[in-house]
Amino acid sequence: MRRGRGRHVGFISREPTMSPNLPPPIAAISKAVKRRGATLALNGLDLMIRPGQCVALLGPNGAGKSTSVALLTGRLRPDAGEASLLGGDPRDLAARGRMGVMLQEAGLPRTLSVREQIDLFRGYYRKPRPTDEIVRLAGLEGLERRRCGALSGGQQRRVQFALAIAGKPDFLVLDEPTTGMDIDARRALWSAVRAEIARGCAVLLTTHHLDEAEALADRIVVIDHGQAIADGTPEAIKSRVSGVAIRCRSRLSDAELSGLARVTGVSRDGGRVTLLTTSAPATLRELLARDETVDDLTVAGASLEDAVTRLVGTQRQAEAA
């Protein structure tokens, strides 16, 4: 496999950086290179997040998302290039005091109550939010006296969100924030995140729930092998793939499906296949003629997930060529 910096398939449509009307970035990575053992985790990545902006960092496992988060939160330093937070070093205590972080692997002390944990965390900040406000924003009403060890997984994630917003941060990092939450809790957290964005907080989101990225982010950055392969609004990212997705169960092979009329992409999720096509009628006529066993058939507009899958697949095909 040949990999080279700057060899991208698809498009990169970054925000303008020279306009005098744009506020300076809250957090930025510039030409960052980072090795983790023998793996080149980041390969010249550029990323910029401005006040009041939510950027979703998407890509397959191992693409470099966690390393990017670690650079911006000061847990790692780049081997080359730069990472900055509020114009300075992400490891600077003053800058870190203006950041809130909700990491996927974070744990909670089992013996403290929810309110005790929030009050303890508030003490780390010079001007924290009131406890009752934090409880309300995180949807923890009625759980204040419960010990953290007795909470469900989704409830623990809500406590972790409460801790992330306790200091009224200027930069909020959300790493898989709604893991384990039911749909009502997810939507409540989305509403709280939108309120943070509305007051000018910059948000970096990583998530495997692409409906979440589409609901919250005004910019999507798709990375693979430590490089940005697409950067734009959710609508711009989706526009890069064919407009219709056919999902079904079929006995045809991927090669046979790829050869159907007007098909531009094929992907699988378990036993179900997704066909991206420029003409659903033409593709369906040929599919049903060649496989009378087709089942579980739906036709819809291409989703953000379809677009990201297609962009990553096309990039890897080009790298292997």
Coordinates of C-alpha atoms in Angstrom, one line a residue:
M1 CA 0.0 0.0 0.0
R2 CA 1.3 3.4 -1.0
R3 CA 0.5 6.3 1.3
G4 CA 1.6 9.9 0.6
R5 CA 0.8 13.1 2.2
G6 CA -1.6 15.2 0.2
R7 CA -3.0 12.3 -1.9
H8 CA -6.7 12.8 -1.3
V9 CA -9.8 11.5 -3.1
G10 CA -13.0 13.4 -2.9
F11 CA -12.7 17.0 -1.6
I12 CA -11.6 19.2 1.2
S13 CA -13.7 22.3 1.5
R14 CA -12.3 24.1 4.6
E15 CA -13.7 27.3 6.0
P16 CA -12.0 30.5 4.9
T17 CA -9.1 31.4 7.2
M18 CA -8.1 34.8 6.0
S19 CA -11.3 36.8 6.5
P20 CA -10.9 39.6 9.1
N21 CA -14.4 39.0 10.3
L22 CA -13.7 35.6 11.7
P23 CA -12.9 35.3 15.4
P24 CA -9.6 33.6 16.2
P25 CA -9.8 29.9 16.8
I26 CA -10.4 28.5 20.3
A27 CA -8.5 25.3 19.4
A28 CA -6.3 24.3 16.5
I29 CA -4.0 21.7 15.1
S30 CA -1.6 22.7 12.4
K31 CA 0.4 20.1 10.3
A32 CA 0.4 17.8 13.3
V33 CA 2.4 14.6 13.0
K34 CA 2.3 12.0 15.8
R35 CA 3.6 8.5 16.1
R36 CA 2.2 6.1 18.7
G37 CA 4.7 3.2 18.7
A38 CA 5.2 2.0 15.2
T39 CA 1.9 3.6 14.0
L40 CA 1.7 7.0 12.3
A41 CA -1.4 8.2 14.1
L42 CA -1.4 11.7 12.6
N43 CA 0.1 12.6 9.3
G44 CA 0.1 16.4 8.8
L45 CA -3.4 17.0 10.2
D46 CA -4.9 20.5 10.2
L47 CA -8.0 21.2 12.3
M48 CA -9.4 24.5 13.5
I49 CA -12.4 25.2 15.8
R50 CA -13.8 28.7 16.3
P51 CA -16.1 30.1 19.0
G52 CA -19.7 29.0 18.7
Q53 CA -18.8 26.2 16.3
C54 CA -19.3 22.5 16.6
V55 CA -16.9 20.4 14.6
A56 CA -17.5 16.6 14.4
L57 CA -14.4 14.5 13.8
L58 CA -15.4 11.4 12.0
G59 CA -13.6 8.4 10.6
P60 CA -13.0 4.6 11.1
N61 CA -11.3 3.1 14.2
G62 CA -7.6 3.9 14.1
A63 CA -8.1 7.0 11.9
G64 CA -6.5 9.4 14.4
K65 CA -9.5 10.8 16.2
S66 CA -8.4 9.9 19.8
T67 CA -4.9 11.2 19.1
S68 CA -6.3 14.5 17.9
V69 CA -8.3 14.8 21.0
A70 CA -5.3 14.0 23.1
L71 CA -3.2 16.7 21.5
L72 CA -5.9 19.4 22.0
T73 CA -6.4 18.4 25.6
G74 CA -2.7 18.4 26.4
R75 CA -2.4 14.7 27.1
L76 CA 0.0 14.3 24.2
R77 CA 2.4 16.6 22.3
P78 CA 2.8 16.4 18.5
D79 CA 6.1 15.1 17.2
A80 CA 5.9 17.8 14.5
G81 CA 3.5 20.7 13.8
E82 CA 1.6 22.5 16.5
A83 CA -1.5 22.1 18.8
S84 CA -2.9 25.2 20.5
L85 CA -5.7 26.0 22.9
L86 CA -6.9 29.5 23.4
G87 CA -3.8 30.7 21.6
G88 CA -1.3 28.9 23.8
D89 CA -0.1 25.5 24.9
P90 CA -2.9 23.0 25.7
R91 CA -0.9 21.9 28.7
D92 CA -1.1 25.5 30.2
L93 CA -3.2 25.4 33.4
A94 CA -5.0 28.6 32.7
A95 CA -6.1 27.4 29.2
R96 CA -7.1 24.0 30.6
G97 CA -9.2 25.7 33.2
R98 CA -11.4 27.0 30.3
M99 CA -11.9 23.6 28.8
G100 CA -14.4 20.9 29.6
V101 CA -13.7 17.3 28.6
M102 CA -16.0 14.3 28.4
L103 CA -13.9 11.3 27.5
Q104 CA -15.3 7.9 26.6
E105 CA -13.1 5.9 29.0
A106 CA -13.5 8.2 32.0
G107 CA -14.8 6.7 35.2
L108 CA -16.5 8.0 38.4
P109 CA -15.8 7.3 42.1
R110 CA -18.4 4.8 43.1
T111 CA -18.9 6.0 46.7
L112 CA -19.6 9.7 46.0
S113 CA -23.2 10.9 45.4
V114 CA -23.9 12.7 42.2
R115 CA -24.1 16.1 44.0
E116 CA -20.9 15.4 46.0
Q117 CA -19.1 14.6 42.7
I118 CA -20.4 17.8 41.0
D119 CA -19.5 19.9 44.1
L120 CA -16.0 18.4 44.2
F121 CA -15.5 19.1 40.5
R122 CA -16.8 22.7 40.8
G123 CA -14.0 23.4 43.2
Y124 CA -11.4 23.1 40.4
Y125 CA -12.7 26.2 38.7
R126 CA -12.5 29.9 39.6
K127 CA -16.0 30.8 38.5
P128 CA -18.0 27.5 38.3
R129 CA -21.6 27.2 37.3
P130 CA -24.1 26.8 40.2
T131 CA -24.7 23.2 41.2
D132 CA -28.4 23.3 40.5
E133 CA -27.8 24.7 37.0
I134 CA -25.3 21.9 36.2
V135 CA -27.8 19.3 37.5
R136 CA -30.6 20.8 35.3
L137 CA -28.4 21.1 32.1
A138 CA -27.2 17.5 32.5
G139 CA -30.7 16.1 33.2
L140 CA -29.8 14.8 36.6
E141 CA -32.8 16.0 38.6
G142 CA -33.9 13.4 41.1
L143 CA -30.5 11.6 41.0
E144 CA -28.5 14.1 43.1
R145 CA -28.3 11.8 46.2
R146 CA -27.7 8.6 44.4
R147 CA -24.1 7.1 44.6
C148 CA -22.3 7.1 41.3
G149 CA -21.6 3.4 41.6
A150 CA -25.4 2.7 41.6
L151 CA -26.0 4.6 38.3
S152 CA -26.7 3.0 35.0
G153 CA -24.3 3.5 32.1
G154 CA -26.3 6.2 30.5
Q155 CA -26.8 8.0 33.9
Q156 CA -23.0 7.9 34.4
R157 CA -22.5 9.5 31.0
R158 CA -24.9 12.3 32.1
V159 CA -22.8 12.9 35.3
Q160 CA -19.6 13.0 33.1
F161 CA -21.3 15.6 30.9
A162 CA -22.2 17.6 34.1
L163 CA -18.5 17.6 35.1
A164 CA -17.5 18.7 31.6
I165 CA -19.7 21.8 31.7
A166 CA -19.2 22.6 35.4
G167 CA -16.7 25.4 34.7
K168 CA -18.8 27.0 31.9
P169 CA -16.0 26.1 29.4
D170 CA -15.0 28.0 26.3
F171 CA -13.9 24.7 24.7
L172 CA -15.9 21.5 25.2
V173 CA -14.6 18.1 24.1
L174 CA -17.3 15.4 23.7
D175 CA -15.9 11.9 23.0
E176 CA -18.8 9.5 22.2
P177 CA -21.0 11.5 24.6
T178 CA -24.3 9.6 24.4
T179 CA -23.0 6.0 24.7
G180 CA -25.5 4.0 26.8
M181 CA -28.2 6.7 26.8
D182 CA -31.8 6.1 25.8
I183 CA -33.3 8.3 23.0
D184 CA -34.9 10.8 25.4
A185 CA -31.6 11.3 27.3
R186 CA -29.7 11.7 24.0
R187 CA -32.0 14.4 22.8
A188 CA -31.8 16.2 26.1
L189 CA -28.0 16.2 25.9
W190 CA -28.2 17.5 22.3
S191 CA -30.3 20.4 23.5
A192 CA -27.8 21.2 26.3
V193 CA -24.9 21.1 23.8
R194 CA -26.8 23.4 21.5
A195 CA -27.2 25.8 24.4
E196 CA -23.4 25.7 25.0
I197 CA -22.8 26.4 21.3
A198 CA -25.3 29.3 21.3
R199 CA -23.4 31.1 24.1
G200 CA -20.2 30.9 22.1
C201 CA -18.6 27.7 23.3
A202 CA -16.5 25.8 20.7
V203 CA -17.3 22.1 20.6
L204 CA -15.2 19.1 19.3
L205 CA -17.4 16.0 18.9
T206 CA -16.4 12.5 18.1
T207 CA -19.2 10.0 17.7
H208 CA -20.1 6.7 16.0
H209 CA -23.7 7.9 15.9
L210 CA -23.7 9.9 12.6
D211 CA -27.2 11.2 13.3
E212 CA -25.7 12.9 16.3
A213 CA -23.0 14.5 14.2
E214 CA -25.6 15.7 11.7
A215 CA -27.8 17.1 14.5
L216 CA -25.1 19.0 16.3
A217 CA -22.2 19.9 13.9
D218 CA -22.0 22.7 11.5
R219 CA -18.7 21.3 10.2
I220 CA -17.7 17.6 9.6
V221 CA -14.1 16.7 9.3
V222 CA -13.5 13.1 8.0
I223 CA -10.1 11.7 8.7
D224 CA -8.3 8.5 7.8
H225 CA -4.7 7.4 8.4
G226 CA -4.2 10.6 10.3
Q227 CA -5.1 12.9 7.4
A228 CA -8.2 15.0 6.7
I229 CA -9.9 13.6 3.5
A230 CA -13.0 15.8 3.7
D231 CA -14.0 19.0 5.5
G232 CA -17.3 20.7 5.1
T233 CA -20.9 21.1 6.2
P234 CA -23.0 17.9 6.6
E235 CA -24.8 18.9 3.4
A236 CA -21.6 19.3 1.5
I237 CA -20.3 16.0 2.7
K238 CA -23.5 14.2 1.7
S239 CA -23.4 15.8 -1.7
R240 CA -20.2 14.0 -2.5
V241 CA -22.0 10.7 -2.9
S242 CA -24.8 9.6 -5.2
G243 CA -28.2 10.9 -4.0
V244 CA -30.0 7.6 -3.4
A245 CA -29.3 4.6 -1.1
I246 CA -30.9 1.2 -1.7
R247 CA -30.7 -1.1 1.3
C248 CA -31.6 -4.8 1.1
R249 CA -30.6 -8.4 1.6
S250 CA -29.3 -10.0 -1.5
R251 CA -27.5 -13.2 -2.5
L252 CA -25.4 -11.4 -5.1
S253 CA -21.7 -10.8 -4.4
D254 CA -20.3 -7.3 -3.9
A255 CA -18.7 -7.5 -7.3
E256 CA -22.1 -8.4 -8.9
L257 CA -23.8 -5.6 -7.0
S258 CA -21.1 -3.1 -8.1
G259 CA -21.8 -4.0 -11.7
L260 CA -25.5 -3.2 -11.5
A261 CA -26.8 -0.2 -13.5
R262 CA -25.9 3.2 -12.1
V263 CA -24.4 1.8 -8.9
T264 CA -21.5 4.0 -7.5
G265 CA -20.8 2.3 -4.2
V266 CA -21.5 -0.9 -2.2
S267 CA -21.1 -1.5 1.5
R268 CA -22.3 -4.1 4.0
D269 CA -23.5 -4.0 7.6
G270 CA -24.0 -7.6 8.8
G271 CA -26.3 -9.3 6.2
R272 CA -27.6 -6.1 4.8
V273 CA -26.1 -4.3 1.8
T274 CA -26.3 -0.6 0.9
L275 CA -26.1 0.4 -2.8
L276 CA -25.4 4.0 -3.7
T277 CA -26.9 4.9 -7.1
T278 CA -27.5 7.8 -9.4
S279 CA -30.8 6.2 -10.5
A280 CA -32.9 4.0 -8.2
P281 CA -35.3 2.8 -10.9
A282 CA -32.5 1.6 -13.2
T283 CA -30.6 -0.1 -10.3
L284 CA -33.8 -1.7 -8.9
R285 CA -34.9 -3.1 -12.3
E286 CA -31.6 -4.9 -12.7
L287 CA -31.3 -6.0 -9.1
L288 CA -34.7 -7.6 -9.1
A289 CA -34.1 -9.2 -12.4
R290 CA -30.9 -10.8 -11.3
D291 CA -31.9 -11.8 -7.7
E292 CA -35.5 -12.8 -7.1
T293 CA -34.7 -13.5 -3.4
V294 CA -34.1 -9.8 -2.6
D295 CA -35.7 -9.0 0.8
D296 CA -35.8 -6.2 3.4
L297 CA -35.7 -3.5 0.7
T298 CA -35.8 0.2 1.4
V299 CA -34.9 3.2 -0.8
A300 CA -34.0 6.6 0.8
G301 CA -31.7 9.6 0.3
A302 CA -28.0 8.9 1.0
S303 CA -27.2 9.6 4.6
L304 CA -24.1 11.1 6.2
E305 CA -23.0 7.6 7.2
D306 CA -23.3 6.5 3.5
A307 CA -21.1 9.5 2.6
V308 CA -18.4 8.9 5.2
T309 CA -18.3 5.2 4.3
R310 CA -17.9 6.0 0.6
L311 CA -15.3 8.7 1.1
V312 CA -13.1 6.4 3.3
G313 CA -13.5 3.5 0.9
T314 CA -12.6 5.6 -2.1
Q315 CA -9.6 7.0 -0.3
R316 CA -8.3 3.6 0.6
Q317 CA -8.8 2.3 -2.9
A318 CA -6.7 5.1 -4.2
E319 CA -4.0 4.5 -1.6
A320 CA -3.8 0.8 -2.6
A321 CA -3.6 1.6 -6.3

